[in-house]
Amino acid sequence: MAHYNISVIPGDGIGPEVMDSALAVLGESEKHFDLQLSYTTYDFSADLYRRTGRKITEADMDVIGATDAVLFGAMGLPDVRDPEGLELGAQVEMRAHYKLFASLRPVKLFQGVESAVKAHNVDMLVIRETSEGMFAGLHDSHEPSDEQATDRMTITRATSEKLFDLAFSEARARRRRGTPGRVTLLHKSNALRSNVLMEKVFDEVAARNTDIESSKYYIDAGSMYMVTDPERFDVIVSENIFGDITSEIAAGLVGGLGVAPSADVSLSHGVFQPSHGSAPDIAGTGQANPIAMILSAAMMLGWLGEQRGDETCRQAARSINQAVEQVLATGPRTRDLGGNATTRQVTDAVLQALASTLPATTHSL
Ligand code: NAD
Ligand code: MN
C-alpha cells in the first residue's frame, strides 16, 4: 500500500479549524483507497512567535522538506510583527527555502455557487511564478528614501522554461479531465523588456508543445477578458505580480477565497494551502468555509499521484473533488456562500458524500 509522510502546519486563526476538516476528509479517503498517510504536526504560527519568539528555521525546513508534502493552513496575525515591522509567514520562507517557483491556483464555478459575473463555465488554473518577476529585488540592498523607491522586475530563461513546461503539462493533465487544455500567457511585452524575454521563451516552449493550444494577451486586455469572458481561459500563466492579481480576480469569479485552493511547487517539493489567510475576523466562530483547505488537500493527493505515478492517489483526489462538488450543489454552505452552515456541518457533509459514493476497500498489507 502506498504510504506518504505529510508535514502539517495548521498556523493561526481559522488555519487549525479548516486543517481539522481537511485531515478528517483525508482520513475518510484512507478508508476507501489503498492509501496510508502519516502526519507530523508543527506549531509554527504568529501566535507561537508572540508567546515564545520561536519561528521556523532553516533546520526545521530541512526536516520538513524530507517528508513527501506539506499541508499548510494559514499563518499570520495582523498585530504580530518581527523587529523590521513585517508579518511572520512560514509560507514565504518555505517558498525561498524549497525554491518553490510556481503557485498553482485553480478556480472552478461550482453548481450552487453564484458568480459575481455572467458566466456558467468558469474552470481555470492560474499559475503564478513566485521566485522572480516583480518581486526579484525583494532582498536587494537599498538606501531608505522618502523621495524615491525602486522595485525590480527580472525574468530569467531558466525559471521561465520550468514555468511554461509546467503550464503545458498541467494543461495536458486538465484536458484528460475534460477541460479544453489551453495555455494563455498574460504579459506586457509591449512595454517591459523583461516581458519581451518572457514572451520569447513562451513561444519556444509552445512550439515544443503543439498538441496543446496556446494564446497570449497583454495583461491589461487579459484582465478585462477574465471578467467579460472568463470561459475562454483554461490555464493562465504569468509572472509574479500579474499572477498574484490575476489569481484573486479568478477567485472572485467563483465565490471568493473560501473555495480557492493553492499549491506552491517546485519540481520536487510541494506546499498545499488555501488561498486565504487566517481570517481573524471569524476565527473561533465556527463560520470558516473549509472547502478551500479540503480542495488543497485534494491537490496534494493529485500532485503526489503525478510525482510518484500513483493512480490510487489520483483517484482519491478526484473523489474528494467530486464530494465537494456534490456538497456545494446541494448545500449545506457556509456564510461566505450565502448559507448558514458551520465549518463542522460542511465537513460532515463532505465526509458523508465520500462515504456514500465510495466502496470500502480491503487494504492490502
Ligand atoms: P484573509 O484571507 O484572512 O481574510 C479576508 C476576508 O475573507 C475576511 O473577511 C475573512 O473572514 C474572509 N475569509 C477568508 N477565508 C475564509 C474562509 N475560509 N471562510 C470564510 N471566510 C473567509 O486575509 P486578511 O484578512 O487580509 O489577512 C488576515 C491574516 O492572514 C493576516 O495576518 C495576513 O498576513 C494573513 N495571511 C496569510 C496568508 C497565508 O497564510 N498564506 C495569506 C493571506 C493572508
Ligand atoms: Mn495575493
Tab-separated table of N, CA and C and ligand atoms in Angstrom, residues 14 18 72-79 87-88 91 95 257-259 273-282 287-292 334 336, ligand 1:
chain	number	residue	atom	x	y	z
A	14	ILE	N	-8.232	30.782	11.582
A	14	ILE	CA	-9.045	29.675	11.078
A	14	ILE	C	-8.179	28.559	10.503
A	18	VAL	N	-9.818	24.842	9.712
A	18	VAL	CA	-10.025	24.218	8.392
A	18	VAL	C	-9.062	23.042	8.199
A	72	PHE	N	-0.550	23.078	4.680
A	72	PHE	CA	-0.392	24.329	5.424
A	72	PHE	C	-1.753	24.996	5.568
A	73	GLY	N	-2.087	25.448	6.782
A	73	GLY	CA	-3.378	26.122	6.973
A	73	GLY	C	-3.276	27.572	6.552
A	74	ALA	N	-3.048	28.451	7.484
A	74	ALA	CA	-2.834	29.864	7.178
A	74	ALA	C	-2.042	30.433	8.330
A	75	MET	N	-1.141	31.351	8.029
A	75	MET	CA	-0.312	31.894	9.106
A	75	MET	C	-0.280	33.409	9.038
A	76	GLY	N	-0.273	34.011	10.207
A	76	GLY	CA	-0.156	35.461	10.299
A	76	GLY	C	-1.283	36.042	11.125
A	77	LEU	N	-0.925	37.010	11.970
A	77	LEU	CA	-1.913	37.789	12.705
A	77	LEU	C	-1.477	39.237	12.520
A	78	PRO	N	-2.404	40.104	12.124
A	78	PRO	CA	-2.006	41.457	11.738
A	78	PRO	C	-1.187	42.192	12.792
A	79	ASP	N	-1.389	41.882	14.086
A	79	ASP	CA	-0.668	42.637	15.110
A	79	ASP	C	0.619	41.947	15.586
A	87	GLU	N	5.109	41.091	8.850
A	87	GLU	CA	4.368	39.966	9.418
A	87	GLU	C	5.134	38.663	9.232
A	88	LEU	N	4.921	37.730	10.159
A	88	LEU	CA	5.522	36.411	10.059
A	88	LEU	C	4.777	35.586	9.028
A	91	GLN	N	5.017	30.440	5.123
A	91	GLN	CA	4.792	30.115	3.717
A	91	GLN	C	5.787	30.848	2.817
A	95	ARG	N	8.800	29.092	0.492
A	95	ARG	CA	8.958	29.348	-0.946
A	95	ARG	C	10.427	29.544	-1.284
A	257	LEU	N	-12.563	33.575	-1.613
A	257	LEU	CA	-11.411	32.853	-1.075
A	257	LEU	C	-11.789	31.534	-0.409
A	258	GLY	N	-13.009	31.419	0.082
A	258	GLY	CA	-13.427	30.207	0.791
A	258	GLY	C	-13.457	28.958	-0.070
A	259	VAL	N	-13.403	29.127	-1.393
A	259	VAL	CA	-13.402	27.966	-2.290
A	259	VAL	C	-12.162	27.921	-3.182
A	273	GLN	N	-1.956	24.784	0.369
A	273	GLN	CA	-2.631	25.661	1.321
A	273	GLN	C	-3.768	26.394	0.639
A	274	PRO	N	-4.807	26.754	1.405
A	274	PRO	CA	-5.876	27.552	0.802
A	274	PRO	C	-5.325	28.918	0.403
A	275	SER	N	-6.003	29.606	-0.519
A	275	SER	CA	-5.530	30.935	-0.944
A	275	SER	C	-5.780	31.984	0.134
A	276	HIS	N	-6.651	31.670	1.090
A	276	HIS	CA	-6.996	32.683	2.093
A	276	HIS	C	-5.985	32.722	3.238
A	277	GLY	N	-6.108	33.751	4.085
A	277	GLY	CA	-5.269	33.883	5.266
A	277	GLY	C	-5.961	33.346	6.499
A	278	SER	N	-5.577	33.881	7.661
A	278	SER	CA	-6.035	33.332	8.934
A	278	SER	C	-7.399	33.870	9.368
A	279	ALA	N	-7.948	34.808	8.601
A	279	ALA	CA	-9.296	35.355	8.843
A	279	ALA	C	-9.590	35.596	10.321
A	280	PRO	N	-8.805	36.460	10.977
A	280	PRO	CA	-9.020	36.689	12.420
A	280	PRO	C	-10.430	37.181	12.734
A	281	ASP	N	-11.082	37.808	11.736
A	281	ASP	CA	-12.430	38.341	11.997
A	281	ASP	C	-13.470	37.256	12.257
A	282	ILE	N	-13.235	36.032	11.763
A	282	ILE	CA	-14.223	34.971	12.002
A	282	ILE	C	-13.625	33.787	12.770
A	287	GLN	N	-17.474	29.625	11.617
A	287	GLN	CA	-18.059	30.010	10.324
A	287	GLN	C	-17.128	29.822	9.135
A	288	ALA	N	-15.879	29.451	9.403
A	288	ALA	CA	-14.918	29.358	8.294
A	288	ALA	C	-15.357	28.316	7.276
A	289	ASN	N	-15.216	28.659	6.015
A	289	ASN	CA	-15.512	27.706	4.950
A	289	ASN	C	-14.312	26.756	4.802
A	290	PRO	N	-14.501	25.460	5.018
A	290	PRO	CA	-13.368	24.529	4.947
A	290	PRO	C	-13.053	24.070	3.522
A	291	ILE	N	-13.867	24.500	2.529
A	291	ILE	CA	-13.736	23.931	1.179
A	291	ILE	C	-12.370	24.210	0.556
A	292	ALA	N	-11.838	25.452	0.692
A	292	ALA	CA	-10.545	25.775	0.071
A	292	ALA	C	-9.445	24.871	0.631
A	334	THR	N	-21.474	27.440	3.878
A	334	THR	CA	-21.129	28.410	4.926
A	334	THR	C	-21.598	29.815	4.531
A	336	ASP	N	-20.100	32.658	3.865
A	336	ASP	CA	-19.478	33.382	2.745
A	336	ASP	C	-20.138	33.018	1.418
B	1	NAD	P1	-7.930	36.649	4.919
B	1	NAD	O1	-7.876	35.800	3.703
B	1	NAD	O2	-7.523	36.030	6.193
B	1	NAD	O3	-9.406	37.239	5.084
B	1	NAD	C1	-10.001	38.080	4.096
B	1	NAD	C2	-11.536	38.020	4.230
B	1	NAD	O4	-12.009	36.777	3.729
B	1	NAD	C3	-12.014	38.103	5.689
B	1	NAD	O5	-13.218	38.825	5.732
B	1	NAD	C4	-12.254	36.654	6.057
B	1	NAD	O6	-13.239	36.486	7.048
B	1	NAD	C5	-12.704	36.049	4.730
B	1	NAD	N1	-12.298	34.641	4.614
B	1	NAD	C6	-11.052	34.166	4.388
B	1	NAD	N2	-11.043	32.843	4.385
B	1	NAD	C7	-12.301	32.444	4.619
B	1	NAD	C8	-12.938	31.173	4.759
B	1	NAD	N3	-12.240	30.011	4.628
B	1	NAD	N4	-14.261	31.127	5.027
B	1	NAD	C9	-14.967	32.271	5.144
B	1	NAD	N5	-14.438	33.494	5.021
B	1	NAD	C10	-13.112	33.586	4.778
B	1	NAD	O7	-6.999	37.927	4.610
B	1	NAD	P2	-6.598	39.150	5.575
B	1	NAD	O8	-7.727	39.481	6.483
B	1	NAD	O9	-6.049	40.156	4.665
B	1	NAD	O10	-5.391	38.590	6.450
B	1	NAD	C11	-5.536	38.037	7.770
B	1	NAD	C12	-4.186	37.475	8.209
B	1	NAD	O11	-3.829	36.356	7.396
B	1	NAD	C13	-3.035	38.464	8.076
B	1	NAD	O12	-2.184	38.313	9.184
B	1	NAD	C14	-2.349	38.055	6.798
B	1	NAD	O13	-0.980	38.396	6.742
B	1	NAD	C15	-2.531	36.555	6.834
B	1	NAD	N6	-2.467	35.923	5.509
B	1	NAD	C16	-1.866	34.708	5.443
B	1	NAD	C17	-1.834	34.024	4.251
B	1	NAD	C18	-1.200	32.672	4.206
B	1	NAD	O14	-1.022	32.044	5.244
B	1	NAD	N7	-0.862	32.149	3.046
B	1	NAD	C19	-2.444	34.568	3.102
B	1	NAD	C20	-3.086	35.807	3.216
B	1	NAD	C21	-3.102	36.474	4.434
